[in-house]
Coordinates of C-alpha atoms in Angstrom, one line a residue:
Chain A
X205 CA 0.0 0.0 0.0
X206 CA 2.4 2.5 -1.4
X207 CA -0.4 5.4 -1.5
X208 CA -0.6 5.9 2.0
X209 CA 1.7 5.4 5.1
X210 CA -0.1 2.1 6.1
X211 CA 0.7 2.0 9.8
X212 CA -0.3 5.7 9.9
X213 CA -4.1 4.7 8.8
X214 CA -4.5 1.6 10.7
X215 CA -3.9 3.6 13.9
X216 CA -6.0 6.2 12.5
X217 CA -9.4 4.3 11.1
X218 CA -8.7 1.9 14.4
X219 CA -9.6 5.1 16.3
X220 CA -12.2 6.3 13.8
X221 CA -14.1 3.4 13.9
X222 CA -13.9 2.4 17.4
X223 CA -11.8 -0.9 15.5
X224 CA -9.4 -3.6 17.0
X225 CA -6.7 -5.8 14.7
X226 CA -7.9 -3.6 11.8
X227 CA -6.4 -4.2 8.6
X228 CA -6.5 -3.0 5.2
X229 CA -7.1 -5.8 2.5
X230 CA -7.2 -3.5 -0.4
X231 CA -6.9 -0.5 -1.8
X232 CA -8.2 1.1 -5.1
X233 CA -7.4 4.4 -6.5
X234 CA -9.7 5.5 -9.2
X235 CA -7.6 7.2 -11.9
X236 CA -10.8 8.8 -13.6
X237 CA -10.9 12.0 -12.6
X238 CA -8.3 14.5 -12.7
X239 CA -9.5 16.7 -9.3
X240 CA -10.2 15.4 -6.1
X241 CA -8.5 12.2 -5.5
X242 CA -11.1 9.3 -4.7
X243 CA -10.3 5.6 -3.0
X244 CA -11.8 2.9 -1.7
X245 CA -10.2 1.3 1.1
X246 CA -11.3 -2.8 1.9
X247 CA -11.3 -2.4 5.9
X248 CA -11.4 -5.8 7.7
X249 CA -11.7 -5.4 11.7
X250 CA -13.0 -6.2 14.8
X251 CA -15.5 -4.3 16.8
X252 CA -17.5 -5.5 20.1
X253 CA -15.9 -8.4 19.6
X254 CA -17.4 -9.4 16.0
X255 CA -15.9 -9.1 12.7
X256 CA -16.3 -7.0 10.3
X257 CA -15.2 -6.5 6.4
X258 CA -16.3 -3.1 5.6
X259 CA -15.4 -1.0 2.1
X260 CA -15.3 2.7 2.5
X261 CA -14.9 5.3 0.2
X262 CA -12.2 8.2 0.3
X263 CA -12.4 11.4 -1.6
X264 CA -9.5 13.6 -0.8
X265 CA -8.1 17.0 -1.7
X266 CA -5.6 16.8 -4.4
X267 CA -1.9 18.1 -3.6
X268 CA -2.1 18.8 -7.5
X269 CA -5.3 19.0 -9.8
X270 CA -6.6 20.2 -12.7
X271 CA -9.0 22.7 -11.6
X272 CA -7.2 25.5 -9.3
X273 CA -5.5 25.1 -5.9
X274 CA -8.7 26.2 -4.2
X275 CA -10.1 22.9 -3.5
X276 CA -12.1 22.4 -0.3
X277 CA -13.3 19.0 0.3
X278 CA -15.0 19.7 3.0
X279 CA -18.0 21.6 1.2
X280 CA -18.8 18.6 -0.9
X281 CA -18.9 16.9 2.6
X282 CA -21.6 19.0 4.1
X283 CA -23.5 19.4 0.9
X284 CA -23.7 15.2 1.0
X285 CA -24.4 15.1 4.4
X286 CA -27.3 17.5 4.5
X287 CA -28.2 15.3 1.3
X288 CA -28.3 12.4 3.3
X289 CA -31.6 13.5 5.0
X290 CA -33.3 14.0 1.7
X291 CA -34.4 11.3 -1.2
X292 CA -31.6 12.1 -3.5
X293 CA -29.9 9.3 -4.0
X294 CA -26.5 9.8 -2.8
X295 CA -24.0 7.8 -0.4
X296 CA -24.2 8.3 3.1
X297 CA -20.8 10.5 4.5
X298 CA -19.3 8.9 7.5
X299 CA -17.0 11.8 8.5
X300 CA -14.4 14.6 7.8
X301 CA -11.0 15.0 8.1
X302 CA -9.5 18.2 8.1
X303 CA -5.6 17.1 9.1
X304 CA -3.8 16.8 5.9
X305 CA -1.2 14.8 7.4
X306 CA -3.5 11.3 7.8
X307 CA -3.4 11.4 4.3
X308 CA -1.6 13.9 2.8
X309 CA -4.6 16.1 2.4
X310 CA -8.5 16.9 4.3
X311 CA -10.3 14.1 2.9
X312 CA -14.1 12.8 4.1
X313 CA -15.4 9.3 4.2
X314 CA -18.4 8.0 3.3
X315 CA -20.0 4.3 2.4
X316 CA -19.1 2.4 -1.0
X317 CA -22.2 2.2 -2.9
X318 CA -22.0 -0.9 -5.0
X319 CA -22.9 -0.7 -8.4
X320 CA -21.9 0.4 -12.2
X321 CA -20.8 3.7 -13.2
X322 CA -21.9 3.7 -17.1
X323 CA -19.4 6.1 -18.7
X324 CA -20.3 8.0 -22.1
X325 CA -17.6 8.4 -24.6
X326 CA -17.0 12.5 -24.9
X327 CA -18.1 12.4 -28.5
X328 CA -20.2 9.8 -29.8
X329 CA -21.1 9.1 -33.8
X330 CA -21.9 6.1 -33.9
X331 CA -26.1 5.9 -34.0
X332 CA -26.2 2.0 -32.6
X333 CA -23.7 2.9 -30.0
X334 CA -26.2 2.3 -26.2
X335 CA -24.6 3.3 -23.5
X336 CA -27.2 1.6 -21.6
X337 CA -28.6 -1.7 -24.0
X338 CA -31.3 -3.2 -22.4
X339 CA -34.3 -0.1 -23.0
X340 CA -36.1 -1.2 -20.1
X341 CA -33.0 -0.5 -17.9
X342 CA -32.2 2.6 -20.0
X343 CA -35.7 3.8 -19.4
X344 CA -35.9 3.3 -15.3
X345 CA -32.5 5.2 -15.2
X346 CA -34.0 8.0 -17.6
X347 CA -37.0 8.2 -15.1
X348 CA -34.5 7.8 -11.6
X349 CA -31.9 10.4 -13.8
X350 CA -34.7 13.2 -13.8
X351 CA -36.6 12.6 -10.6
X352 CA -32.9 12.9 -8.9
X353 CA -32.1 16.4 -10.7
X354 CA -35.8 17.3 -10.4
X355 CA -35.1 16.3 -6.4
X356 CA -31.8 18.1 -6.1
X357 CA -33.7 21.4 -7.5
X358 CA -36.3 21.5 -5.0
X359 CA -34.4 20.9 -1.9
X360 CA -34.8 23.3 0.9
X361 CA -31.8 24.5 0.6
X362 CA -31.7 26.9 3.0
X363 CA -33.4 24.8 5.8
X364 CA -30.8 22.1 5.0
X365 CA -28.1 24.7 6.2
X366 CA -26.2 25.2 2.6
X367 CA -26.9 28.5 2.8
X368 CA -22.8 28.5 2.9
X369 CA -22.9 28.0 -1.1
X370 CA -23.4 31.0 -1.3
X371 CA -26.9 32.9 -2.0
X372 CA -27.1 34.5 -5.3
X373 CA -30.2 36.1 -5.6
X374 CA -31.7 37.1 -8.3
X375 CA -28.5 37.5 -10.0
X376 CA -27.7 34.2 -10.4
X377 CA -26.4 34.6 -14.2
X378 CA -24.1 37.1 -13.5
X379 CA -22.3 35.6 -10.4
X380 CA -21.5 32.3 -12.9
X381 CA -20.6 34.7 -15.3
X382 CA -18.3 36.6 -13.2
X383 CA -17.1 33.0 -11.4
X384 CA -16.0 31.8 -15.2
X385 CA -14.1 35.3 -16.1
X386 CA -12.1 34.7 -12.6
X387 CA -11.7 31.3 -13.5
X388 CA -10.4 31.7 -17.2
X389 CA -8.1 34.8 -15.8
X390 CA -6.5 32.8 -12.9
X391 CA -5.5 30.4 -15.9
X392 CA -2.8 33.0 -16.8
X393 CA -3.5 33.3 -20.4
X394 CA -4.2 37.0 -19.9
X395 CA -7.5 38.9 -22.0
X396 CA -8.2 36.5 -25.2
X397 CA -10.7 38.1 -27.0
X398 CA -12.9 35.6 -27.7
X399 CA -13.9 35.2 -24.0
X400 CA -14.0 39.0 -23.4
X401 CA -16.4 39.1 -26.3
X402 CA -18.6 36.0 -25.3
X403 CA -18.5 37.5 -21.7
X404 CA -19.8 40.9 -22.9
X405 CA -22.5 39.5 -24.8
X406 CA -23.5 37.5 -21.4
X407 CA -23.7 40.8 -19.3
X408 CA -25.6 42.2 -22.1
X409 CA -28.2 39.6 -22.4
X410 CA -28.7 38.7 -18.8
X411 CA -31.8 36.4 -17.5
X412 CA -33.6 37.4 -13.7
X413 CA -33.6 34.0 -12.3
X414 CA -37.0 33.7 -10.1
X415 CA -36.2 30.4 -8.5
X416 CA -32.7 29.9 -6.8
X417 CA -32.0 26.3 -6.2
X418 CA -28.8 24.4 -5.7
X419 CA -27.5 23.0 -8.6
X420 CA -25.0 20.2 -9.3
X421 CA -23.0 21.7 -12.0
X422 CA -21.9 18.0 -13.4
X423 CA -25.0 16.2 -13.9
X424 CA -24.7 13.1 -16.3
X425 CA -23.8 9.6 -17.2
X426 CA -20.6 9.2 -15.8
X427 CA -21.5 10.7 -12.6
X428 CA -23.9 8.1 -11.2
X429 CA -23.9 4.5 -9.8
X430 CA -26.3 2.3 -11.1
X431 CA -27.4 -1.3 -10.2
X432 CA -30.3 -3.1 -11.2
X433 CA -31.7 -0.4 -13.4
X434 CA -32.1 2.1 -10.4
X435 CA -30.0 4.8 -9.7
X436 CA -28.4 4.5 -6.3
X437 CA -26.2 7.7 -5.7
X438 CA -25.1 10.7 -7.8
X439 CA -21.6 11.7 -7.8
X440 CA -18.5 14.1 -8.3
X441 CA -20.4 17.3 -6.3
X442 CA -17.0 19.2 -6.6
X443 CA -19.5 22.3 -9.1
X444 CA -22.4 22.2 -6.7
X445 CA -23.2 25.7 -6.1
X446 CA -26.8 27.6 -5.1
X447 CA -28.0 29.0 -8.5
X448 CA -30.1 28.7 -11.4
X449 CA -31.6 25.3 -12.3
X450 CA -32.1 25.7 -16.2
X451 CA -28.2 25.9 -16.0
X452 CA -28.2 22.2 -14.8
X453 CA -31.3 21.9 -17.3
X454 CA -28.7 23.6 -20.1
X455 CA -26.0 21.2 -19.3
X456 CA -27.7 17.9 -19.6
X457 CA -28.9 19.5 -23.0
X458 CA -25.3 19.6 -24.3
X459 CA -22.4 17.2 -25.7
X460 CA -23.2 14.8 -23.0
X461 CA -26.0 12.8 -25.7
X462 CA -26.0 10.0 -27.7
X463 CA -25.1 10.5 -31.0
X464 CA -28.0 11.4 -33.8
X465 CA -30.8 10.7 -34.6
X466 CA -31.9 9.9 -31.1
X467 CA -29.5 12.4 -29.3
X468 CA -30.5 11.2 -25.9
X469 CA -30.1 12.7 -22.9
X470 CA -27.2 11.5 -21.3
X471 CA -28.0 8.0 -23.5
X472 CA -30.8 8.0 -21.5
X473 CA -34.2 9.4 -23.0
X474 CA -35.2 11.8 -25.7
X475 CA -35.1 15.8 -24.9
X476 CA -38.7 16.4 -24.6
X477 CA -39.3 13.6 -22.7
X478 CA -36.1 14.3 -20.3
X479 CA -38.2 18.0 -20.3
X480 CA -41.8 16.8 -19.4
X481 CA -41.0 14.3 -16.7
X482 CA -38.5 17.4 -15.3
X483 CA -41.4 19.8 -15.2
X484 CA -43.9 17.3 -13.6
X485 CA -41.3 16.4 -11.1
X486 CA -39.8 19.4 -10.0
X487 CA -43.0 22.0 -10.5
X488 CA -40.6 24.5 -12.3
X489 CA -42.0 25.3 -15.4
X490 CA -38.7 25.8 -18.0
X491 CA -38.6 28.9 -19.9
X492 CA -37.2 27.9 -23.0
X493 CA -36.0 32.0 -23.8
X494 CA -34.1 32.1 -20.6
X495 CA -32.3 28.4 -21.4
X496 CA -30.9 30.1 -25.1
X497 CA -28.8 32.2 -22.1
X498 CA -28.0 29.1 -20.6
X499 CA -27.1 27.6 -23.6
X500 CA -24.5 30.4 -24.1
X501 CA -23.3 30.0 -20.6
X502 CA -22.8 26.2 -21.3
X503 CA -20.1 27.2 -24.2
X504 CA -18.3 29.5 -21.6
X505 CA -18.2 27.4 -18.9
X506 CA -17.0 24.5 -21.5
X507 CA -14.3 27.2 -22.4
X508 CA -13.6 27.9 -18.5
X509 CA -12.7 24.4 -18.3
X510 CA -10.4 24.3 -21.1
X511 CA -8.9 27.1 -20.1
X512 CA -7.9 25.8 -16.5
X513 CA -6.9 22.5 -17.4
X514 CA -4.1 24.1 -20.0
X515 CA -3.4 26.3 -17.0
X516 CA -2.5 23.6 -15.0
X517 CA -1.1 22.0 -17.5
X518 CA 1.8 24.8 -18.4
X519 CA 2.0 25.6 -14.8
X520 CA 2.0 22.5 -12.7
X521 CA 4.2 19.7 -12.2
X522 CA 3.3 15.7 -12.3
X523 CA 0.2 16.1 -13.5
X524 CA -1.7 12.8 -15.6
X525 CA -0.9 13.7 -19.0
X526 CA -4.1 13.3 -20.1
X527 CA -4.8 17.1 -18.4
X528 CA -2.5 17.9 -21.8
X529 CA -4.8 16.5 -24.0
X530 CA -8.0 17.8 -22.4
X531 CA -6.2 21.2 -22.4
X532 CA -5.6 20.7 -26.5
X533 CA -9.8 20.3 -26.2
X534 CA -10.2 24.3 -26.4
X535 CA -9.7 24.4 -30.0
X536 CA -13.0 22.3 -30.2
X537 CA -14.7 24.5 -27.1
X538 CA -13.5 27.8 -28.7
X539 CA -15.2 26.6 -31.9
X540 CA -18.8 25.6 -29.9
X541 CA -18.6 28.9 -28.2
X542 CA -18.5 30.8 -31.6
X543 CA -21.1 29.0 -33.0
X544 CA -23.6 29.7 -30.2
X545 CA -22.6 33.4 -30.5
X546 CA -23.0 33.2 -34.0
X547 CA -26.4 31.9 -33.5
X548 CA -27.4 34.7 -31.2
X549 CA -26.0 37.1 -34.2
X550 CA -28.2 35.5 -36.9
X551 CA -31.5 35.7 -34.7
X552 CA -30.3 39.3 -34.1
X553 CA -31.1 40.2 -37.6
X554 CA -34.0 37.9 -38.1
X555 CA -35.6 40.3 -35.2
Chain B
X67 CA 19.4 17.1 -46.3
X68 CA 16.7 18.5 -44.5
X69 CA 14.1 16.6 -42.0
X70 CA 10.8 18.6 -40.9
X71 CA 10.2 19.1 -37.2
X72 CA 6.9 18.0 -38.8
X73 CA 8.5 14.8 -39.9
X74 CA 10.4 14.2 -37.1
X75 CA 7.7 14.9 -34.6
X76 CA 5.7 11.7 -36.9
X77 CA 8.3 9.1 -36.7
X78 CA 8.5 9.6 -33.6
X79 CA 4.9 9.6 -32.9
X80 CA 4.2 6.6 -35.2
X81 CA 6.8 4.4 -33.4
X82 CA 5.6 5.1 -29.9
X83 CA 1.7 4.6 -30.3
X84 CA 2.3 1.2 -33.0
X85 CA 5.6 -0.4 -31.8
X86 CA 6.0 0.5 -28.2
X87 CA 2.3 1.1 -27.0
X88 CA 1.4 -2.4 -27.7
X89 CA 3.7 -3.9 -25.6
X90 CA 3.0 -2.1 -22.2
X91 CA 0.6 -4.3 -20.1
X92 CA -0.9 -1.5 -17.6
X93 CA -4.1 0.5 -18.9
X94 CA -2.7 3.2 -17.1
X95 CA 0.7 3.6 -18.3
X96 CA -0.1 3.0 -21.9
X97 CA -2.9 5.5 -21.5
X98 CA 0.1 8.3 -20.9
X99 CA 2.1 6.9 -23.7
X100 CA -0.7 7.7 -26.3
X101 CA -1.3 11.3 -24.0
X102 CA 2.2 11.6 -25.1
X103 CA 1.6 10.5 -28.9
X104 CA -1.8 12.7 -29.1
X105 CA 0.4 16.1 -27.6
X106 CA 3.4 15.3 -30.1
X107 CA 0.3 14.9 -32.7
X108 CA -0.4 18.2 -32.2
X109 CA 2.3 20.3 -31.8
X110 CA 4.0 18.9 -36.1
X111 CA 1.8 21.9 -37.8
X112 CA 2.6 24.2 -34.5
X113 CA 5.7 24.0 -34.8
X114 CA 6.7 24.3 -38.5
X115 CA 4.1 27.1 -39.1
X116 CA 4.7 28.9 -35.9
X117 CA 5.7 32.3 -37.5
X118 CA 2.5 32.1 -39.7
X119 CA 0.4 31.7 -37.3
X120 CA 1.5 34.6 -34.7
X121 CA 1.9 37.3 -37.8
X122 CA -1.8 35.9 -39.4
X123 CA -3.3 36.4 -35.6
X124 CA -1.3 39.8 -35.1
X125 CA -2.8 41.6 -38.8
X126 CA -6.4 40.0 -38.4
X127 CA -6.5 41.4 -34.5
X128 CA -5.0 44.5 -35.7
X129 CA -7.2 44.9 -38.8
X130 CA -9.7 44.5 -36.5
X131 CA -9.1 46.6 -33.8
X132 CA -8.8 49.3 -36.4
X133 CA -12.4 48.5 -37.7
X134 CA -13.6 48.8 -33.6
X135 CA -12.0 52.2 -33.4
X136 CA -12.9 53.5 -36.4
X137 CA -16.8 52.4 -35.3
X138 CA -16.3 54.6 -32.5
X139 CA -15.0 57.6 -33.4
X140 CA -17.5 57.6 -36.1
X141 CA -20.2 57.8 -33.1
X142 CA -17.8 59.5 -30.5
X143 CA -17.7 56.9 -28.4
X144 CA -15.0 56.5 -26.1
X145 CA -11.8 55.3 -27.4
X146 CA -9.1 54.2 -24.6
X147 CA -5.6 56.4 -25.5
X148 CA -3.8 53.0 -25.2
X149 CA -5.8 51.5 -28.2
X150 CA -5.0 54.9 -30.1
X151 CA -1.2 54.3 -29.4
X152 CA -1.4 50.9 -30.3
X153 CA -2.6 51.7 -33.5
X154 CA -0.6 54.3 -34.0
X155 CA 2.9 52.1 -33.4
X156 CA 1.5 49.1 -35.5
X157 CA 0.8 51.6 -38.3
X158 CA 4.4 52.7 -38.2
X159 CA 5.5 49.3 -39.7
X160 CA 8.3 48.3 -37.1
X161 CA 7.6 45.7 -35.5
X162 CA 8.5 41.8 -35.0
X163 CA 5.5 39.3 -35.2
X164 CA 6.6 37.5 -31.8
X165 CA 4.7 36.0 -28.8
X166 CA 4.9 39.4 -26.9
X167 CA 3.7 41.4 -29.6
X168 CA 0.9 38.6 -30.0
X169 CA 0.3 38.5 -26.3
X170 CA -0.3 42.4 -26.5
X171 CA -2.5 42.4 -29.5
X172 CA -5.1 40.2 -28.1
X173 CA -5.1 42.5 -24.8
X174 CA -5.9 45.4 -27.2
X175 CA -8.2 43.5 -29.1
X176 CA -10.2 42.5 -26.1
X177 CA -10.1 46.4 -25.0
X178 CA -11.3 47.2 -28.4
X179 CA -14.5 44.7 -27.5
X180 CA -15.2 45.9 -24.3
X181 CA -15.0 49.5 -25.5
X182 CA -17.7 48.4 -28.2
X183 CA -20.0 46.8 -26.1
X184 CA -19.6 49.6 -23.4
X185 CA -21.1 51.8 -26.4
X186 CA -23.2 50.0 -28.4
X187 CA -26.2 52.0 -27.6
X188 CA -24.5 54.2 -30.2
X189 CA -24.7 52.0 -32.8
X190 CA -28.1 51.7 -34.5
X191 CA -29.1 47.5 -35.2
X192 CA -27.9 47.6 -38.3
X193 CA -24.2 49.1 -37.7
X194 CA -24.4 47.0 -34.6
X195 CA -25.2 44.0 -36.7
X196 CA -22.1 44.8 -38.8
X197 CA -20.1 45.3 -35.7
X198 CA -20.5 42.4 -34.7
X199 CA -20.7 40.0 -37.6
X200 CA -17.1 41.7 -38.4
X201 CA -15.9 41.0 -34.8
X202 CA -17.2 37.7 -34.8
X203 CA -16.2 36.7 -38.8
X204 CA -12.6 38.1 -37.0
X205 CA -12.7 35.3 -34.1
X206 CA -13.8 32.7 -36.3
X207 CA -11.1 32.8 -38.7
X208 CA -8.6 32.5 -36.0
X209 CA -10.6 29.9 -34.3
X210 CA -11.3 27.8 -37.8
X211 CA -8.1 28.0 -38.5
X212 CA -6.9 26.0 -34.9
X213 CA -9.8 23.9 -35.3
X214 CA -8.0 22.7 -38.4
X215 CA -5.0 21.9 -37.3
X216 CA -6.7 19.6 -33.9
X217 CA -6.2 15.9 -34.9
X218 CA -8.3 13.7 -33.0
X219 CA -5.2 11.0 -33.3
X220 CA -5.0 8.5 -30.7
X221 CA -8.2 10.0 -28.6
X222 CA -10.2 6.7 -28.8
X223 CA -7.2 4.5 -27.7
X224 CA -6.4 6.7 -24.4
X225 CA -10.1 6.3 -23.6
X226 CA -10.0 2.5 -24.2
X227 CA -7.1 2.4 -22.3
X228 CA -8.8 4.3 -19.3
X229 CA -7.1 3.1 -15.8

């Protein structure tokens, strides 16, 4: 176990868990994302005198990542936890560790759900591809896919104690606007002006969000366990923010589809179905003007991203080399971002 | 004898992701081999048209900019002294297309937007329309032109080597 000091943890999860003779029989790094670090440790121990095999799950702050060096593990932590007395389907947190010297970083625990993670190819052309083959299973994870995001939207957010997100208000567009700007700036490219134009056009063409929810910020295939054709936990919170729900909405309505003619919904159900059963669930009516904005903010965001990963990528050292080929990805966002401006431009005229 | 970056840059590519990629067992490792062979896949046009491409992005930004300022002064909109200098220095035909002077054009460029959209009530819809199809026709051809030279190379095989 070359990841962690070994003795270190024993002595550590011995404490934790209230364990005698623990030992760890395995542990699993997974090498899929490229921001917080996640494991899952096999525990076997004794406790009141009975054994016990137990697999948790760690998700720990990076000492490098793709993103920025302001991660905080622990808000992901509270926003799970206070999830944990709702219905949305994700694991229960055991508890949080803010000593970075246990494992070389804050880190929290929580349960191992067992189950699949289906994950979507990035780009997909190939019309037979299913993500999800059997259509019975693919339809009771399209219906558990939009009752969880429908679920997440109308959380009381603010009785749940995540008032810590930070509120936006009304002004919910331009607080992600502004967030992406810092974002892309802190990448140390200086102005490009492609984003200064796209980020101009935003502040001109601001949307008054009426509802304020909290929002996930990654919600798709890929970030869910599965098992049995039931969704049993959504995943990778690191985005969740307070905000505007048609930017989740706007998201899901992206490059994370199946390829044409069906263009699925995270390869799970058709757009206006993925659209009804949202509305029926969540009793927010989407206003399909305000999404075009969303749409727009999608692009920028998708350019954000590219933006930080070739940050990282010039500025850091021993990062997974595949940050260098996400970073070479702009050209591609740059290109979607221009189209979607260019769109706005031709309806311009029309009107 | 002379052997393209280009050409070099492909040898070595080809020989990593067909003769040595194949014989590494974990997913992980091989998946940073072809990371390797996708970057290297990228950088052959780079690298031999370098000087192109930072003198075609330094007169398109500039031509540009020009258009921007012109578009104000026209409807007396404010126009930052520090875009007027710029213009000004460019115009005096001295200078070296390198990274810095690149680097400094895109800062003016973006000036040059953020002036426009800080006055576009000047502009009626149809000069605003014009505006901005020039700005944007301006992006694009940088952006088309990158977007040409991305190779999707060995994408698939890092993904199906995922680890």
């Amino acid at each position: 176990m070359s990841l962690f000091d070994e003795s270190r943890v024993v002595a550590y999860m011995s404490e934790r868990l209230g364990a005698e003779a623990l030992s760890i029989t395995s542990v699993w790094k997974n090498l899929e994302g490229w921001s917080m670090e996640t494991y899952s440790l096999g525990l076997s121990y004794r406790k009141d005198g009975r054994p016990v095999e137990q697999d948790i799950i760690i998700r720990k702050e990076p000492a490098t990542g793709l993103m920025d060096d302001n991660y905080d593990v622990s808000v992901e932590f509270r926003v799970l936890s206070a999830l944990n007395k709702t219905e949305v389907a994700v694991p229960k947190t055991y508890w949080y560790e803010p000593d970075p010297e246990i494992l070389g970083g804050p880190f929290y625990a929580m349960e191992k759900v067992e189950g699949e993670i289906p994950f979507p190819p990035p780009a997909s052309f190939d019309p037979d591809f299913r993500l999800i083959p059997d259509d019975q299973e693919r339809q009771s994870l399209g219906a558990d896919f939009v009752r969880n995001l429908a679920l997440i939207h109308t959380v009381d957010w603010h009785a749940l104690g995540l008032d810590f997100l930070g509120v936006p208000g009304t002004g919910a567009a331009l607080m992600e606007v502004e967030y992406w700007e810092d974002r892309i700036a802190r990448a140390g490219f200086g102005r490009k002006p492609m984003v200064v134009y796209a980020a101009d056009w935003l502040k001109d063409n601001l949307v008054v969000s009426d509802r304020i929810s909290l929002v996930h910020g990654d919600y798709r295939s890929g970030n869910y366990i599965k098992r049995d054709g039931r969704i049993l936990a959504i995943l990778d919170w690191e985005l969740v923010h307070l905000g505007d729900p048609l930017s989740d909405i706007a998201y899901n309505l992206g490059p994370w589809r199946s390829a044409p003619p069906n263009s699925w919904v995270s390869h799970l159900l058709p757009e206006e179905e993925f659209l009804e059963r949202y509305e029926e669930a969540s009793g927010i009516k989407i206003d399909r003007h305000k999404l075009e904005f969303f749409h727009t903010l999608d692009k920028f965001k998708a350019v954000g991203i590219g933006c930080t990963a070739a940050g990282a990528w010039k500025n850091k050292q021993g990062l997974d080399l595949r940050i260098g080929v996400f970073s070479m990805t702009h050209y591609i966002s740059n290109f979607g971002l221009l189209s979607e401006l260019y769109k706005h431009h031709s309806a311009s005229k029309g009107g | 004898m002379f052997i393209s970056a280009e050409e070099y840059l492909q040898r070595i590519s080809y020989a990593l992701e067909h003769q040595i990629a194949p014989l590494v067992e974990s997913d992980h490792a091989r998946s940073q081999l072809l990371s390797a062979v996708f970057l290297l896949d990228q950088l052959t046009d780079r690298i031999d048209y370098k000087p192109d491409i930072i003198k075609q992005e330094i007169e398109t930004n500039c031509e540009t900019i020009r258009k921007v300022v012109d578009g104000l002064e026209q409807r007396e909109g404010d126009v930052p002294g520090e875009l007027k200098a710029f213009l000004e220095e460019i115009g005096g035909g001295a200078w070296i297309p390198d990274l810095a002077l690149r680097r400094r054009c895109d800062e003016m460029l973006s000036m040059a937007i953020d002036a426009y959209f800080a006055a576009r009530d000047r502009f009626d819809a149809a000069s605003a329309y014009a505006m901005e199809d020039m700005l944007l026709g301006s992006l694009t051809q940088i952006a088309s032109r990158d977007l040409g030279m991305f190779k999707p190379s060995t994408s698939q095989k890092i993904l199906d080597s995922r680890g």
